[in-house]
mmCIF file of C-alpha atoms and ligand atoms in Angstrom:
data_model
loop_
_atom_site.group_PDB
_atom_site.id
_atom_site.type_symbol
_atom_site.label_atom_id
_atom_site.label_comp_id
_atom_site.label_asym_id
_atom_site.label_seq_id
_atom_site.Cartn_x
_atom_site.Cartn_y
_atom_site.Cartn_z
ATOM 1 C CA MET A 1 103.114 71.111 98.095
ATOM 2 C CA ARG A 2 101.161 69.101 95.564
ATOM 3 C CA VAL A 3 102.275 66.247 93.333
ATOM 4 C CA ASN A 4 99.709 65.291 90.722
ATOM 5 C CA GLY A 5 97.164 67.158 92.814
ATOM 6 C CA ARG A 6 97.990 65.410 96.115
ATOM 7 C CA ALA A 7 99.637 67.242 99.042
ATOM 8 C CA TYR A 8 103.033 65.915 100.115
ATOM 9 C CA ARG A 9 105.832 66.776 102.453
ATOM 10 C CA THR A 10 109.345 65.513 101.807
ATOM 11 C CA ILE A 11 109.579 63.430 104.990
ATOM 12 C CA TRP A 12 107.044 61.875 107.353
ATOM 13 C CA VAL A 13 106.568 59.029 109.832
ATOM 14 C CA ALA A 14 105.063 55.884 108.285
ATOM 15 C CA ALA A 15 101.829 54.197 109.333
ATOM 16 C CA ASP A 16 103.758 51.891 111.725
ATOM 17 C CA CYS A 17 104.602 55.073 113.739
ATOM 18 C CA GLN A 18 108.311 54.253 113.643
ATOM 19 C CA SER A 19 109.717 53.999 110.109
ATOM 20 C CA VAL A 20 110.288 57.172 108.157
ATOM 21 C CA GLU A 21 109.204 57.789 104.587
ATOM 22 C CA ILE A 22 110.902 60.041 102.057
ATOM 23 C CA ILE A 23 110.634 60.903 98.388
ATOM 24 C CA ASP A 24 113.667 59.428 96.610
ATOM 25 C CA GLN A 25 115.023 62.566 94.925
ATOM 26 C CA THR A 26 117.658 60.659 92.955
ATOM 27 C CA LEU A 27 114.846 59.279 90.767
ATOM 28 C CA LEU A 28 113.157 62.566 89.927
ATOM 29 C CA PRO A 29 111.959 63.854 87.528
ATOM 30 C CA HIS A 30 111.361 60.506 85.847
ATOM 31 C CA GLN A 31 110.001 58.541 88.760
ATOM 32 C CA PHE A 32 108.124 59.622 91.890
ATOM 33 C CA ALA A 33 108.996 56.925 94.417
ATOM 34 C CA ILE A 34 108.602 56.765 98.179
ATOM 35 C CA VAL A 35 111.297 54.993 100.154
ATOM 36 C CA THR A 36 110.913 53.684 103.707
ATOM 37 C CA LEU A 37 113.817 54.158 106.113
ATOM 38 C CA ARG A 38 113.854 51.657 108.974
ATOM 39 C CA THR A 39 117.359 51.978 110.388
ATOM 40 C CA LEU A 40 119.978 54.557 111.256
ATOM 41 C CA ASP A 41 122.217 53.250 108.464
ATOM 42 C CA ARG A 42 119.466 53.655 105.883
ATOM 43 C CA ALA A 43 118.855 57.220 107.071
ATOM 44 C CA ALA A 44 122.572 58.014 106.834
ATOM 45 C CA HIS A 45 122.697 56.461 103.374
ATOM 46 C CA ALA A 46 119.684 58.512 102.241
ATOM 47 C CA ILE A 47 121.470 61.744 103.213
ATOM 48 C CA LYS A 48 124.855 60.757 101.777
ATOM 49 C CA SER A 49 123.483 59.452 98.482
ATOM 50 C CA MET A 50 121.211 62.506 98.232
ATOM 51 C CA GLN A 51 117.928 60.643 98.180
ATOM 52 C CA VAL A 52 117.165 63.514 100.529
ATOM 53 C CA ARG A 53 119.132 66.745 100.132
ATOM 54 C CA GLY A 54 118.862 70.479 100.626
ATOM 55 C CA ALA A 55 119.991 72.012 103.915
ATOM 56 C CA PRO A 56 116.685 72.057 105.863
ATOM 57 C CA LEU A 57 115.696 68.560 104.741
ATOM 58 C CA ILE A 58 119.127 67.194 105.639
ATOM 59 C CA GLY A 59 118.512 68.531 109.174
ATOM 60 C CA ALA A 60 115.045 66.969 109.384
ATOM 61 C CA ALA A 61 116.306 63.644 108.022
ATOM 62 C CA ALA A 62 119.146 63.628 110.558
ATOM 63 C CA ALA A 63 116.624 64.219 113.363
ATOM 64 C CA TYR A 64 114.647 61.188 112.196
ATOM 65 C CA GLY A 65 117.897 59.230 111.843
ATOM 66 C CA ILE A 66 118.388 59.791 115.587
ATOM 67 C CA CYS A 67 114.827 58.544 116.173
ATOM 68 C CA LEU A 68 115.502 55.317 114.262
ATOM 69 C CA ALA A 69 118.743 54.777 116.172
ATOM 70 C CA ILE A 70 117.159 55.404 119.562
ATOM 71 C CA ALA A 71 114.190 53.144 118.749
ATOM 72 C CA ALA A 72 116.716 50.296 118.327
ATOM 73 C CA ASP A 73 118.919 51.194 121.300
ATOM 74 C CA ALA A 74 118.239 54.081 123.671
ATOM 75 C CA SER A 75 121.629 54.075 125.400
ATOM 76 C CA ASP A 76 124.005 57.068 125.539
ATOM 77 C CA GLU A 77 126.533 55.107 123.485
ATOM 78 C CA ALA A 78 123.990 54.454 120.713
ATOM 79 C CA LEU A 79 123.007 58.128 120.735
ATOM 80 C CA ASP A 80 126.634 59.248 120.360
ATOM 81 C CA ARG A 81 127.271 56.700 117.619
ATOM 82 C CA ALA A 82 124.197 57.833 115.688
ATOM 83 C CA TYR A 83 125.289 61.465 116.074
ATOM 84 C CA ASP A 84 128.743 60.699 114.652
ATOM 85 C CA ILE A 85 127.449 58.583 111.761
ATOM 86 C CA LEU A 86 124.894 61.172 110.711
ATOM 87 C CA LEU A 87 127.273 64.119 111.136
ATOM 88 C CA ALA A 88 129.755 62.455 108.783
ATOM 89 C CA THR A 89 127.255 62.188 105.917
ATOM 90 C CA ARG A 90 127.622 65.685 104.438
ATOM 91 C CA PRO A 91 129.959 68.426 105.680
ATOM 92 C CA THR A 92 128.634 71.741 104.377
ATOM 93 C CA ALA A 93 124.991 72.225 105.430
ATOM 94 C CA ILE A 94 125.085 73.435 109.039
ATOM 95 C CA ASN A 95 121.461 72.371 109.551
ATOM 96 C CA LEU A 96 122.790 68.840 109.944
ATOM 97 C CA ARG A 97 124.859 69.721 113.013
ATOM 98 C CA TRP A 98 122.133 72.048 114.286
ATOM 99 C CA ALA A 99 119.509 69.268 114.238
ATOM 100 C CA LEU A 100 121.864 66.679 115.713
ATOM 101 C CA ASP A 101 122.952 69.002 118.547
ATOM 102 C CA ASP A 102 119.335 69.822 119.265
ATOM 103 C CA MET A 103 118.256 66.176 119.350
ATOM 104 C CA ARG A 104 121.191 64.863 121.383
ATOM 105 C CA GLY A 105 121.073 67.778 123.819
ATOM 106 C CA ARG A 106 117.428 67.095 124.661
ATOM 107 C CA LEU A 107 117.595 63.294 124.737
ATOM 108 C CA ARG A 108 120.679 63.058 126.927
ATOM 109 C CA ASN A 109 118.819 64.661 129.812
ATOM 110 C CA LEU A 110 115.994 62.115 129.707
ATOM 111 C CA PRO A 111 115.764 58.642 131.214
ATOM 112 C CA ARG A 112 116.172 55.922 128.590
ATOM 113 C CA ASN A 113 112.533 54.850 128.649
ATOM 114 C CA ALA A 114 111.401 58.368 127.731
ATOM 115 C CA ARG A 115 113.819 58.891 124.873
ATOM 116 C CA VAL A 116 112.011 57.263 121.942
ATOM 117 C CA ALA A 117 108.765 59.193 122.332
ATOM 118 C CA ALA A 118 110.677 62.421 122.971
ATOM 119 C CA ALA A 119 112.860 61.877 119.896
ATOM 120 C CA TYR A 120 109.907 61.403 117.550
ATOM 121 C CA GLN A 121 108.133 64.359 119.088
ATOM 122 C CA ARG A 122 111.121 66.667 118.664
ATOM 123 C CA ALA A 123 111.790 65.492 115.091
ATOM 124 C CA ALA A 124 108.157 66.261 114.239
ATOM 125 C CA GLU A 125 108.523 69.710 115.848
ATOM 126 C CA ILE A 126 111.659 70.394 113.783
ATOM 127 C CA CYS A 127 109.596 69.614 110.667
ATOM 128 C CA GLU A 128 106.711 71.863 111.737
ATOM 129 C CA GLU A 129 109.126 74.669 112.618
ATOM 130 C CA ASP A 130 110.774 74.340 109.213
ATOM 131 C CA ILE A 131 107.432 74.700 107.467
ATOM 132 C CA ALA A 132 106.465 77.761 109.514
ATOM 133 C CA ILE A 133 109.894 79.344 108.957
ATOM 134 C CA ASN A 134 109.777 78.815 105.205
ATOM 135 C CA SER A 135 106.226 80.074 104.929
ATOM 136 C CA ALA A 136 107.323 83.276 106.712
ATOM 137 C CA ILE A 137 110.320 83.586 104.367
ATOM 138 C CA GLY A 138 107.825 83.294 101.517
ATOM 139 C CA ASP A 139 105.745 86.172 102.918
ATOM 140 C CA HIS A 140 108.769 88.452 103.388
ATOM 141 C CA GLY A 141 110.088 87.556 99.948
ATOM 142 C CA LEU A 142 106.701 88.252 98.378
ATOM 143 C CA LYS A 143 106.926 91.871 99.571
ATOM 144 C CA ILE A 144 110.300 92.201 97.830
ATOM 145 C CA PHE A 145 108.900 90.692 94.637
ATOM 146 C CA ARG A 146 105.978 93.146 94.745
ATOM 147 C CA ASP A 147 108.347 96.100 95.277
ATOM 148 C CA VAL A 148 110.575 95.065 92.375
ATOM 149 C CA ALA A 149 107.553 94.567 90.091
ATOM 150 C CA GLU A 150 106.108 97.925 91.147
ATOM 151 C CA LYS A 151 109.394 99.711 90.432
ATOM 152 C CA LYS A 152 109.421 98.097 86.994
ATOM 153 C CA GLY A 153 105.814 99.209 86.542
ATOM 154 C CA ARG A 154 104.531 95.756 85.641
ATOM 155 C CA ALA A 155 102.776 92.781 87.205
ATOM 156 C CA SER A 156 105.286 90.236 85.909
ATOM 157 C CA LEU A 157 108.766 89.284 87.077
ATOM 158 C CA ASN A 158 111.659 87.271 85.695
ATOM 159 C CA VAL A 159 113.437 85.545 88.567
ATOM 160 C CA LEU A 160 116.618 83.504 88.259
ATOM 161 C CA THR A 161 117.448 80.722 90.702
ATOM 162 C CA HIS A 162 120.230 78.187 91.094
ATOM 163 C CA CYS A 163 120.105 74.570 92.328
ATOM 164 C CA ASN A 164 116.982 73.472 94.162
ATOM 165 C CA ALA A 165 115.914 75.539 97.141
ATOM 166 C CA GLY A 166 112.290 74.537 96.787
ATOM 167 C CA TRP A 167 110.009 72.359 98.853
ATOM 168 C CA LEU A 168 112.074 69.317 97.932
ATOM 169 C CA ALA A 169 115.038 70.894 99.739
ATOM 170 C CA ALA A 170 113.021 71.520 102.902
ATOM 171 C CA VAL A 171 110.046 69.855 104.585
ATOM 172 C CA ASP A 172 107.630 72.030 102.616
ATOM 173 C CA TRP A 173 107.541 75.397 100.781
ATOM 174 C CA GLY A 174 111.315 75.627 100.315
ATOM 175 C CA THR A 175 113.475 78.643 101.007
ATOM 176 C CA ALA A 176 114.252 80.554 97.788
ATOM 177 C CA LEU A 177 111.200 79.132 96.039
ATOM 178 C CA ALA A 178 108.781 79.999 98.874
ATOM 179 C CA PRO A 179 108.442 83.646 97.706
ATOM 180 C CA ILE A 180 107.989 82.378 94.159
ATOM 181 C CA TYR A 181 105.104 80.101 95.192
ATOM 182 C CA LYS A 182 103.554 82.847 97.319
ATOM 183 C CA ALA A 183 103.878 85.360 94.474
ATOM 184 C CA HIS A 184 102.385 82.923 91.980
ATOM 185 C CA ASP A 185 99.505 82.132 94.350
ATOM 186 C CA ALA A 186 98.926 85.872 94.884
ATOM 187 C CA GLY A 187 98.491 86.404 91.165
ATOM 188 C CA LEU A 188 101.875 87.928 90.302
ATOM 189 C CA ASP A 189 103.013 86.629 86.925
ATOM 190 C CA VAL A 190 106.360 85.081 87.838
ATOM 191 C CA HIS A 191 108.576 83.404 85.301
ATOM 192 C CA VAL A 192 111.603 81.521 86.642
ATOM 193 C CA TRP A 193 114.916 80.983 84.867
ATOM 194 C CA VAL A 194 116.105 77.669 86.290
ATOM 195 C CA ASP A 195 119.854 77.005 86.203
ATOM 196 C CA GLU A 196 120.439 73.404 85.187
ATOM 197 C CA THR A 197 122.975 73.099 88.081
ATOM 198 C CA ARG A 198 125.588 70.665 86.939
ATOM 199 C CA PRO A 199 126.857 68.206 87.886
ATOM 200 C CA ARG A 200 123.817 66.730 89.653
ATOM 201 C CA ASN A 201 121.262 68.839 87.827
ATOM 202 C CA GLN A 202 119.126 69.778 90.810
ATOM 203 C CA GLY A 203 117.734 72.694 88.770
ATOM 204 C CA MET A 204 116.735 70.598 85.790
ATOM 205 C CA SER A 205 115.553 67.514 87.702
ATOM 206 C CA LEU A 206 114.048 69.012 90.846
ATOM 207 C CA THR A 207 113.353 72.758 90.580
ATOM 208 C CA ALA A 208 111.847 72.563 87.097
ATOM 209 C CA TRP A 209 109.818 69.529 88.155
ATOM 210 C CA GLU A 210 108.379 71.100 91.293
ATOM 211 C CA LEU A 211 107.643 74.442 89.603
ATOM 212 C CA GLY A 212 105.855 72.508 86.869
ATOM 213 C CA GLN A 213 103.807 70.599 89.439
ATOM 214 C CA HIS A 214 102.689 73.922 90.906
ATOM 215 C CA GLY A 215 101.999 75.534 87.537
ATOM 216 C CA VAL A 216 104.727 78.190 87.781
ATOM 217 C CA ARG A 217 106.088 79.329 84.385
ATOM 218 C CA HIS A 218 109.743 78.444 84.061
ATOM 219 C CA THR A 219 112.538 77.866 81.565
ATOM 220 C CA VAL A 220 115.596 75.706 82.174
ATOM 221 C CA ILE A 221 118.911 77.223 81.104
ATOM 222 C CA ALA A 222 122.440 75.854 81.026
ATOM 223 C CA ASP A 223 124.487 77.034 83.983
ATOM 224 C CA ASN A 224 126.425 79.707 82.117
ATOM 225 C CA VAL A 225 123.467 81.486 80.496
ATOM 226 C CA GLY A 226 122.471 83.717 83.441
ATOM 227 C CA GLY A 227 125.035 86.459 82.797
ATOM 228 C CA HIS A 228 123.873 86.836 79.203
ATOM 229 C CA LEU A 229 120.221 87.070 80.274
ATOM 230 C CA MET A 230 121.104 89.702 82.862
ATOM 231 C CA GLN A 231 122.965 91.817 80.287
ATOM 232 C CA HIS A 232 119.871 91.773 78.083
ATOM 233 C CA GLY A 233 117.360 92.832 80.748
ATOM 234 C CA MET A 234 115.771 89.401 80.943
ATOM 235 C CA VAL A 235 116.271 88.951 84.706
ATOM 236 C CA ASP A 236 114.661 91.190 87.358
ATOM 237 C CA LEU A 237 116.099 89.534 90.431
ATOM 238 C CA VAL A 238 118.094 86.521 91.558
ATOM 239 C CA ILE A 239 117.127 84.465 94.599
ATOM 240 C CA VAL A 240 118.959 81.427 95.990
ATOM 241 C CA GLY A 241 119.176 79.399 99.184
ATOM 242 C CA THR A 242 122.180 78.742 101.417
ATOM 243 C CA ASP A 243 123.624 75.730 103.181
ATOM 244 C CA ARG A 244 125.556 77.779 105.685
ATOM 245 C CA THR A 245 125.530 81.484 106.441
ATOM 246 C CA THR A 246 128.279 83.063 108.509
ATOM 247 C CA ALA A 247 127.621 85.486 111.360
ATOM 248 C CA SER A 248 128.910 88.199 108.984
ATOM 249 C CA GLY A 249 126.456 87.364 106.180
ATOM 250 C CA ASP A 250 128.619 85.338 103.778
ATOM 251 C CA VAL A 251 126.558 82.550 102.225
ATOM 252 C CA CYS A 252 127.592 79.126 101.024
ATOM 253 C CA ASN A 253 125.378 77.536 98.391
ATOM 254 C CA LYS A 254 125.527 75.147 95.461
ATOM 255 C CA ILE A 255 128.609 75.489 93.275
ATOM 256 C CA GLY A 256 128.121 78.273 90.738
ATOM 257 C CA THR A 257 126.112 80.553 93.014
ATOM 258 C CA TYR A 258 129.091 82.896 93.445
ATOM 259 C CA LEU A 259 129.341 83.474 89.688
ATOM 260 C CA LYS A 260 125.641 84.387 89.556
ATOM 261 C CA ALA A 261 126.177 86.899 92.353
ATOM 262 C CA LEU A 262 129.101 88.475 90.474
ATOM 263 C CA ALA A 263 127.042 88.716 87.291
ATOM 264 C CA ALA A 264 124.114 90.231 89.217
ATOM 265 C CA LYS A 265 126.414 92.836 90.790
ATOM 266 C CA ASP A 266 127.901 93.753 87.419
ATOM 267 C CA ASN A 267 124.401 94.224 86.027
ATOM 268 C CA ASP A 268 123.084 96.119 89.041
ATOM 269 C CA LEU A 269 120.469 93.461 89.792
ATOM 270 C CA PRO A 270 119.170 92.433 93.225
ATOM 271 C CA PHE A 271 120.678 89.197 94.510
ATOM 272 C CA TYR A 272 118.707 87.848 97.493
ATOM 273 C CA VAL A 273 119.415 84.857 99.690
ATOM 274 C CA ALA A 274 116.575 83.108 101.529
ATOM 275 C CA LEU A 275 117.575 81.433 104.758
ATOM 276 C CA PRO A 276 115.960 79.778 107.731
ATOM 277 C CA SER A 277 117.815 80.729 110.924
ATOM 278 C CA PRO A 278 119.117 77.169 111.534
ATOM 279 C CA THR A 279 121.291 77.822 108.467
ATOM 280 C CA ILE A 280 123.276 80.493 110.316
ATOM 281 C CA ASP A 281 126.553 79.321 111.778
ATOM 282 C CA TRP A 282 127.067 81.945 114.489
ATOM 283 C CA ARG A 283 130.513 80.549 115.308
ATOM 284 C CA ILE A 284 132.199 81.698 112.103
ATOM 285 C CA SER A 285 132.575 84.940 110.179
ATOM 286 C CA ASP A 286 134.803 84.232 107.164
ATOM 287 C CA GLY A 287 132.903 82.001 104.750
ATOM 288 C CA VAL A 288 135.764 81.339 102.349
ATOM 289 C CA LYS A 289 138.154 80.390 105.131
ATOM 290 C CA ASP A 290 135.828 78.707 107.611
ATOM 291 C CA ILE A 291 133.172 76.754 105.688
ATOM 292 C CA PRO A 292 134.088 73.186 104.748
ATOM 293 C CA ILE A 293 133.292 72.628 101.077
ATOM 294 C CA GLU A 294 132.061 69.153 100.234
ATOM 295 C CA GLN A 295 133.929 67.403 97.436
ATOM 296 C CA ARG A 296 131.927 64.582 95.927
ATOM 297 C CA ASP A 297 132.770 61.649 93.719
ATOM 298 C CA GLY A 298 134.103 62.626 90.285
ATOM 299 C CA GLU A 299 131.648 60.190 88.762
ATOM 300 C CA GLU A 300 128.879 62.739 89.320
ATOM 301 C CA LEU A 301 130.710 64.872 86.748
ATOM 302 C CA SER A 302 131.989 62.231 84.343
ATOM 303 C CA HIS A 303 128.663 60.407 84.118
ATOM 304 C CA ILE A 304 125.176 61.613 83.418
ATOM 305 C CA SER A 305 121.926 59.752 83.835
ATOM 306 C CA GLY A 306 118.745 60.089 81.821
ATOM 307 C CA ARG A 307 115.751 58.336 80.350
ATOM 308 C CA LEU A 308 115.872 56.511 77.026
ATOM 309 C CA GLN A 309 112.932 56.622 74.629
ATOM 310 C CA ASP A 310 111.789 53.199 75.868
ATOM 311 C CA GLY A 311 111.554 54.644 79.397
ATOM 312 C CA LYS A 312 114.661 52.878 80.721
ATOM 313 C CA ILE A 313 116.867 55.020 83.011
ATOM 314 C CA VAL A 314 120.556 54.700 82.136
ATOM 315 C CA GLN A 315 123.827 56.273 83.153
ATOM 316 C CA VAL A 316 126.361 57.189 80.489
ATOM 317 C CA ASP A 317 129.999 58.237 80.654
ATOM 318 C CA ILE A 318 130.631 61.600 78.934
ATOM 319 C CA SER A 319 134.325 61.932 79.855
ATOM 320 C CA PRO A 320 137.517 61.188 77.951
ATOM 321 C CA PRO A 321 139.325 58.191 79.465
ATOM 322 C CA GLY A 322 141.986 59.212 81.951
ATOM 323 C CA SER A 323 140.887 62.804 82.625
ATOM 324 C CA ALA A 324 140.869 63.812 86.286
ATOM 325 C CA MET A 325 137.547 65.080 87.679
ATOM 326 C CA ALA A 326 137.133 67.663 90.457
ATOM 327 C CA ASN A 327 133.671 67.883 91.967
ATOM 328 C CA PHE A 328 133.418 70.776 94.427
ATOM 329 C CA ALA A 329 129.787 70.855 95.532
ATOM 330 C CA PHE A 330 129.479 74.370 97.028
ATOM 331 C CA ASP A 331 131.010 77.820 96.849
ATOM 332 C CA VAL A 332 130.923 80.908 99.033
ATOM 333 C CA THR A 333 129.339 84.206 98.015
ATOM 334 C CA PRO A 334 130.786 87.026 100.122
ATOM 335 C CA ALA A 335 128.291 89.240 101.927
ATOM 336 C CA HIS A 336 129.147 92.321 99.864
ATOM 337 C CA LEU A 337 127.605 90.681 96.784
ATOM 338 C CA VAL A 338 124.296 89.947 98.545
ATOM 339 C CA THR A 339 121.507 92.553 98.356
ATOM 340 C CA GLY A 340 119.639 91.157 101.348
ATOM 341 C CA LEU A 341 119.024 88.094 103.512
ATOM 342 C CA ILE A 342 115.415 86.940 103.750
ATOM 343 C CA THR A 343 114.840 85.169 107.057
ATOM 344 C CA GLU A 344 111.731 84.094 108.934
ATOM 345 C CA ARG A 345 112.025 87.283 111.006
ATOM 346 C CA GLY A 346 112.256 89.627 108.058
ATOM 347 C CA VAL A 347 114.823 90.962 105.606
ATOM 348 C CA CYS A 348 118.200 92.333 106.651
ATOM 349 C CA ALA A 349 121.482 93.477 105.190
ATOM 350 C CA ALA A 350 123.999 90.704 104.613
ATOM 351 C CA SER A 351 126.241 91.738 107.481
ATOM 352 C CA GLY A 352 126.860 90.942 111.117
ATOM 353 C CA GLU A 353 124.916 94.036 112.083
ATOM 354 C CA GLY A 354 122.024 93.082 109.834
ATOM 355 C CA LEU A 355 121.769 89.554 111.195
ATOM 356 C CA ARG A 356 122.095 90.684 114.797
ATOM 357 C CA SER A 357 119.313 93.234 114.276
ATOM 358 C CA LEU A 358 116.942 90.337 113.509
ATOM 359 C CA PHE A 359 118.444 87.927 116.035
ATOM 360 C CA PRO A 360 119.424 90.186 118.974
ATOM 361 C CA GLU A 361 119.586 87.173 121.303
ATOM 362 C CA ARG A 362 122.659 86.120 119.311
ATOM 363 C CA ALA A 363 124.436 89.439 119.796
ATOM 364 C CA ARG A 364 126.032 88.117 122.967
ATOM 365 C CA THR A 365 127.385 84.942 121.376
ATOM 366 C CA VAL A 366 129.334 86.522 118.477
HETATM 367 O O1 LIG B 401 123.785 69.387 97.297
HETATM 368 P P1 LIG B 401 122.379 69.799 97.623
HETATM 369 O O2 LIG B 401 121.391 69.440 96.567
HETATM 370 O O3 LIG B 401 121.965 69.325 98.984
HETATM 371 O O4 LIG B 401 122.454 71.376 97.672
HETATM 372 C C1 LIG B 401 121.314 72.117 97.985
HETATM 373 C C2 LIG B 401 121.513 73.570 97.842
HETATM 374 O O5 LIG B 401 122.567 74.034 97.482
HETATM 375 C C3 LIG B 401 120.373 74.465 98.258
HETATM 376 O O6 LIG B 401 120.408 75.654 97.530
HETATM 377 C C4 LIG B 401 120.529 74.732 99.748
HETATM 378 O O7 LIG B 401 120.429 73.570 100.504
HETATM 379 C C5 LIG B 401 119.695 75.778 100.329
HETATM 380 S S1 LIG B 401 118.013 75.642 100.170
HETATM 381 C C6 LIG B 401 117.058 74.852 100.934
#
């Protein structure tokens, strides 16, 4: 996607053909800065501190973390150590484990002197696959947008989204925002209600920023406004991403997603989830019981950062002294609240049957 008119991806190999460059998402929307990762530890730090975030991008960054580790030491021990360090960075997005399993599985079978080139090649393929997957999700989602607009008898749509499931959360396009970009580019008049997404404000800082860069009409709302908008006919459909989808169609996404799904159900509105297949965890079927929910530092809740009038970025404490903070980063939306899952292979019901109809090769494993 474009930033100030120039095309970017969220992650790429630097000119030295070894280091990895990323956009530091902790500085957006105030500063667009590129950071160079040269070591495994820096890659792990980038994922943990959320310089890179969003399920597909976490997977791609982990793949490049393996590359950086292997470039320094191509032994089996170094590969296992890198796997463990990267896996420990964030617990919820299954793309992390998926990418690490993929990388380690392939590299283990190669002689040491072939591992570095193979690692970079596979990491690049993971990025290309992610882009192709998300572009296909965009095409399938566009059909849904067109259908909803046609049923309403108008060429405009009000879409509500939560967190950031845009190109910043992937390598390009994004998941939930891919249909929005495709619809906008196809001439459908899409307006997006962007949930602020406390405590880290991915909606305000990232989604609103990237929609603005692409010229998509949008309005930021506080997290609890969505239900009111739905009751007043100001939302036509809700679309979000997912960090982990169970084999039965439960989805786990940024904290607060579940409440949006409940409000959508109560107002008889479509609630779609866009997901690349590496987000499906075929091993589990009960999202509430089986998905580990990341709990982050309470400081993300008690403190808020912003830009002063003189341009200086500061962090301020908004909490009463002594109050405990609980910072659950994700919640689970049960399948029965989801209208449909939009994957790279098409749209299906949020159910085991639905997922297996699109991924029949998985029918044997679940
Ligand atoms: O904590 P984050 O910012 O990594 O959470 C991201 C989300 O919740 C996204 O909606 C999710 O990764 C799916 S979209 C690409």
